PDB file of C-alpha atoms in Angstrom:
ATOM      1  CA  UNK A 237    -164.084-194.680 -43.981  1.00 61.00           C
ATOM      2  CA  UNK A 238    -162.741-191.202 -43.570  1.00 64.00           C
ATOM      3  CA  UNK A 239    -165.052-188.144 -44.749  1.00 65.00           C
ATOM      4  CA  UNK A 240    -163.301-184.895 -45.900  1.00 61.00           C
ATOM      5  CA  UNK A 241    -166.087-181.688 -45.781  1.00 59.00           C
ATOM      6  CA  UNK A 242    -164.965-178.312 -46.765  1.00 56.00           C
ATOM      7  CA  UNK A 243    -165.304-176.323 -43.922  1.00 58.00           C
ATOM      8  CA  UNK A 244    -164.510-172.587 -43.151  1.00 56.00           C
ATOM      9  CA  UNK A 245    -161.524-172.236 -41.185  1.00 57.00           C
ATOM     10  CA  UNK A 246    -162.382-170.670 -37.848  1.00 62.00           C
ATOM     11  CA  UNK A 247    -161.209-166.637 -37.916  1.00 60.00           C
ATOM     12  CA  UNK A 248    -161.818-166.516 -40.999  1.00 57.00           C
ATOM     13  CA  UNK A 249    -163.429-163.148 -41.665  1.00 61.00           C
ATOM     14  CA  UNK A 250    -166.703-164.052 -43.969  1.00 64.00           C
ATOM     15  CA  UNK A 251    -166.783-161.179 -46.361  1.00 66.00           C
ATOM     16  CA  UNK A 252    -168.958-160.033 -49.586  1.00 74.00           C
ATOM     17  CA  UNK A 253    -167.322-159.770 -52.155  1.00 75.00           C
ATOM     18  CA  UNK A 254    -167.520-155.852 -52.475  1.00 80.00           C
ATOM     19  CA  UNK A 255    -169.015-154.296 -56.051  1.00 84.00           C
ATOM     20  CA  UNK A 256    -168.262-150.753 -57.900  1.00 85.00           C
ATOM     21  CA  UNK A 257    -170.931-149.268 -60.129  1.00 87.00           C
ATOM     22  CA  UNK A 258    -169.624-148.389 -63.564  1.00 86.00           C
ATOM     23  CA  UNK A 259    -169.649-144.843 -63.002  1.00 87.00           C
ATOM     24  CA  UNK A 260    -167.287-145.259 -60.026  1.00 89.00           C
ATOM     25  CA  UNK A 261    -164.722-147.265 -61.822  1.00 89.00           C
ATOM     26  CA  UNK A 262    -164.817-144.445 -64.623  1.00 88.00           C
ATOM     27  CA  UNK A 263    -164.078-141.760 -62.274  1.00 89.00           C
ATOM     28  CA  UNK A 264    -161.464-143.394 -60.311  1.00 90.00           C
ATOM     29  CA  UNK A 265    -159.685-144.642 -63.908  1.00 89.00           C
ATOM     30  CA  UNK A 266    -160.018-140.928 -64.883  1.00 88.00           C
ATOM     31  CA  UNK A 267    -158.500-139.839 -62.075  1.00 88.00           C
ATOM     32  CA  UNK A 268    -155.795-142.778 -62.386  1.00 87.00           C
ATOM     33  CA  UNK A 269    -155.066-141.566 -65.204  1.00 86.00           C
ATOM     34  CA  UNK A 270    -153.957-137.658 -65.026  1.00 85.00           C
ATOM     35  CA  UNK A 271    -150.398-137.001 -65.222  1.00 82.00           C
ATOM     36  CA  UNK A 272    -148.518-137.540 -62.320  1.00 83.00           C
ATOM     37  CA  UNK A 273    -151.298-139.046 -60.424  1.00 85.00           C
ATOM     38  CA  UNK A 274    -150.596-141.986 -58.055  1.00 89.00           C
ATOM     39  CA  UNK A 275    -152.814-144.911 -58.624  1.00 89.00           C
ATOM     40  CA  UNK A 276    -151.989-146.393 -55.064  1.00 89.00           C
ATOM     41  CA  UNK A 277    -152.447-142.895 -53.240  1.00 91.00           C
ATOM     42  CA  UNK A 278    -155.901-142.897 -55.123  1.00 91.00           C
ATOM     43  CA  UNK A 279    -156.737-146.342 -54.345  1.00 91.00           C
ATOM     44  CA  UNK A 280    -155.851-145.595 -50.681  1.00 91.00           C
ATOM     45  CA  UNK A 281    -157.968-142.934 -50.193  1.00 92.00           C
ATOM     46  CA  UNK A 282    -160.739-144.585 -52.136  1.00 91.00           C
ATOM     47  CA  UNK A 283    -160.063-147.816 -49.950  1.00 89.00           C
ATOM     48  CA  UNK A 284    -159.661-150.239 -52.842  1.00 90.00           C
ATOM     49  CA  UNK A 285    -156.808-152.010 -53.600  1.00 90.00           C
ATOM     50  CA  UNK A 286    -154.486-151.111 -55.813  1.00 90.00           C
ATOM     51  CA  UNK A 287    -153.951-153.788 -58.303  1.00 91.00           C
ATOM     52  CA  UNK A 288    -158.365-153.206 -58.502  1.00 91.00           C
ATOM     53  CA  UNK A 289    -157.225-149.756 -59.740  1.00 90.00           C
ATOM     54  CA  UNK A 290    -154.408-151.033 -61.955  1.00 89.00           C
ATOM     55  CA  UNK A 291    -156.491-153.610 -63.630  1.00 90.00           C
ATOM     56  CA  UNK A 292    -159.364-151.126 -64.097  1.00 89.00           C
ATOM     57  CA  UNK A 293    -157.175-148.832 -65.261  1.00 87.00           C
ATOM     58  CA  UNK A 294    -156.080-151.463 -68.152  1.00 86.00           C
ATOM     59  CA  UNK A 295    -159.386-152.770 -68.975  1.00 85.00           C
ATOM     60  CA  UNK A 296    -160.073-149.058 -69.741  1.00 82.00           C
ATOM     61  CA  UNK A 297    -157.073-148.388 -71.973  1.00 77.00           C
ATOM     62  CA  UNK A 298    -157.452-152.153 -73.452  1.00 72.00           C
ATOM     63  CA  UNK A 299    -156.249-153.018 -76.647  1.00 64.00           C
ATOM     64  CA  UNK A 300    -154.581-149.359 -77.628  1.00 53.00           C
ATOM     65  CA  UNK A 301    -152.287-147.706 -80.318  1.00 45.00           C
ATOM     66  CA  UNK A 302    -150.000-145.599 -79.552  1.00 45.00           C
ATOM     67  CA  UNK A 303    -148.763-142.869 -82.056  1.00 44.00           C
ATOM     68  CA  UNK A 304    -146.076-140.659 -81.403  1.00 43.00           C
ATOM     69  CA  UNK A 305    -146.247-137.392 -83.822  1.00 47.00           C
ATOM     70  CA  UNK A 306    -142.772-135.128 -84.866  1.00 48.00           C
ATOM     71  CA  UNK A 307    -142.983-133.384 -81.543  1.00 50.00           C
ATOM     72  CA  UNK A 308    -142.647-136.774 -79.721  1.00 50.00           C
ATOM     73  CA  UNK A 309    -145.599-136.687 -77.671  1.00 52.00           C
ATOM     74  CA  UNK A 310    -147.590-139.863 -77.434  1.00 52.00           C
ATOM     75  CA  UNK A 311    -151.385-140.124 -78.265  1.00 52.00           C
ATOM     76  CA  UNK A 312    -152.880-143.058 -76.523  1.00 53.00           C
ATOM     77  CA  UNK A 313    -156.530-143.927 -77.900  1.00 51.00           C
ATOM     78  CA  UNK A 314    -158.637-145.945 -75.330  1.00 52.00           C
ATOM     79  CA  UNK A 315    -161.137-148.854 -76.597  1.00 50.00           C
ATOM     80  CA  UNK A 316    -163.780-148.163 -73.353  1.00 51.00           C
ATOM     81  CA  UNK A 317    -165.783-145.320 -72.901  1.00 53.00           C
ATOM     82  CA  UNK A 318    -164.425-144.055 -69.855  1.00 55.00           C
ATOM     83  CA  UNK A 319    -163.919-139.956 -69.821  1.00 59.00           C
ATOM     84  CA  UNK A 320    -160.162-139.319 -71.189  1.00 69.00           C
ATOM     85  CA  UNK A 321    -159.454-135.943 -71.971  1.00 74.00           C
ATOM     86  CA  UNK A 322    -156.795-134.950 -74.247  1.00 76.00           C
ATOM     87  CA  UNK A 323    -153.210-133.180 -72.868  1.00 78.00           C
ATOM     88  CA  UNK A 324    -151.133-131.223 -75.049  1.00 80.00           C
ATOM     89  CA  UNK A 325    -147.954-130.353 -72.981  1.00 81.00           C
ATOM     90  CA  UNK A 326    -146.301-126.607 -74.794  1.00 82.00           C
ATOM     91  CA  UNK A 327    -143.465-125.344 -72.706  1.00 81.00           C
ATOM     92  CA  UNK A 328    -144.992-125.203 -68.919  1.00 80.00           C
ATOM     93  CA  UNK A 329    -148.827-124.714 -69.978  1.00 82.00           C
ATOM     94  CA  UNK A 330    -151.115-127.823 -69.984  1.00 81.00           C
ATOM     95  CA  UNK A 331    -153.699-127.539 -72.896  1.00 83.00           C
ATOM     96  CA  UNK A 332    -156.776-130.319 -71.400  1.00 82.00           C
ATOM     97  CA  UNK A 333    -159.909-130.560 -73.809  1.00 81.00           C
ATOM     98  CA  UNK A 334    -161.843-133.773 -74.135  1.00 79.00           C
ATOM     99  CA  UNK A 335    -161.192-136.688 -77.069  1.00 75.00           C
ATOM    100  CA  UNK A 336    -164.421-135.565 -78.765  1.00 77.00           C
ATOM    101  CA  UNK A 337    -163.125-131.842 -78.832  1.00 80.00           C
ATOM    102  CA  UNK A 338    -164.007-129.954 -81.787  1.00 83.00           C
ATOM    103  CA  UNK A 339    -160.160-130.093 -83.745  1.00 85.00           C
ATOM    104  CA  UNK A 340    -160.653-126.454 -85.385  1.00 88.00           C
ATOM    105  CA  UNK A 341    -161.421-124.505 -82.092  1.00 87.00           C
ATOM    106  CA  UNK A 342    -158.463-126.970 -80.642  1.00 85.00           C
ATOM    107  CA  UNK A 343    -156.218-125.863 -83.192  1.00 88.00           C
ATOM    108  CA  UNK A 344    -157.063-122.195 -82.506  1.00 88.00           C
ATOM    109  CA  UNK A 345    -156.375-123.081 -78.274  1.00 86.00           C
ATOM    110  CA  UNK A 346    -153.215-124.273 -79.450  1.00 85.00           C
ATOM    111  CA  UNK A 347    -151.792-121.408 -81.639  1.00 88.00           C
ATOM    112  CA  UNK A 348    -153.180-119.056 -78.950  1.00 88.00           C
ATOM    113  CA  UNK A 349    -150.739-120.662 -76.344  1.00 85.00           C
ATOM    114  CA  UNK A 350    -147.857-121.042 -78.728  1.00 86.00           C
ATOM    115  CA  UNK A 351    -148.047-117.150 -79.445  1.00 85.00           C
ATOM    116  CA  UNK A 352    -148.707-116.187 -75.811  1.00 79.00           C
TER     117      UNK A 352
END
């Protein structure tokens, strides 16, 4: 009779599996997600991998809608509650406010750009 036993292979490095409080995964999706950010320079430097980073990232954004207004510019509504800030893009000036911004003192932000 032949027994088979799982065994470790020898080498094998015997690792924990590593684990990210919630607060670190928000501020490294955050970060992911500024414009022209790179998510595999970030996950380098935060020595993670970067499909961890990627999937984080879309876990965050989950199920989202899209709306693009007359202007073009896309408004992408996450389902998590990780910190997303808004970015309105007018000419070479980057308007940043955060999604729970109050929309009248936006508005004023916005026409004080436009007329600058």
């Amino acid at each position: 009779m032949i027994e088979a036993v799982a065994d470790r292979f020898e080498g094998a490095p015997r690792q924990l599996r590593r684990r990210w409080s919630d607060d670190f995964k928000a501020r490294a999706v955050a970060e992911a997600l500024e414009p022209g950010s790179s998510v595999s320079a970030i996950a380098r430097r935060l020595d993670i991998h970067p499909s961890q980073l990627f999937g984080w990232r879309r876990a965050a954004l989950g199920p989202h809608k899209e709306s693009t207004g007359s202007s073009g510019h896309k408004a992408i509504t996450p389902s998590a509650g990780v910190a997303i800030v808004i970015e309105v893009l007018i000419g070479d000036v980057v308007v940043r406010a955060p999604v729970n911004a109050d929309e009248a003192h936006l508005q004023r932000v916005i026409r004080a750009v436009r007329s600058a």
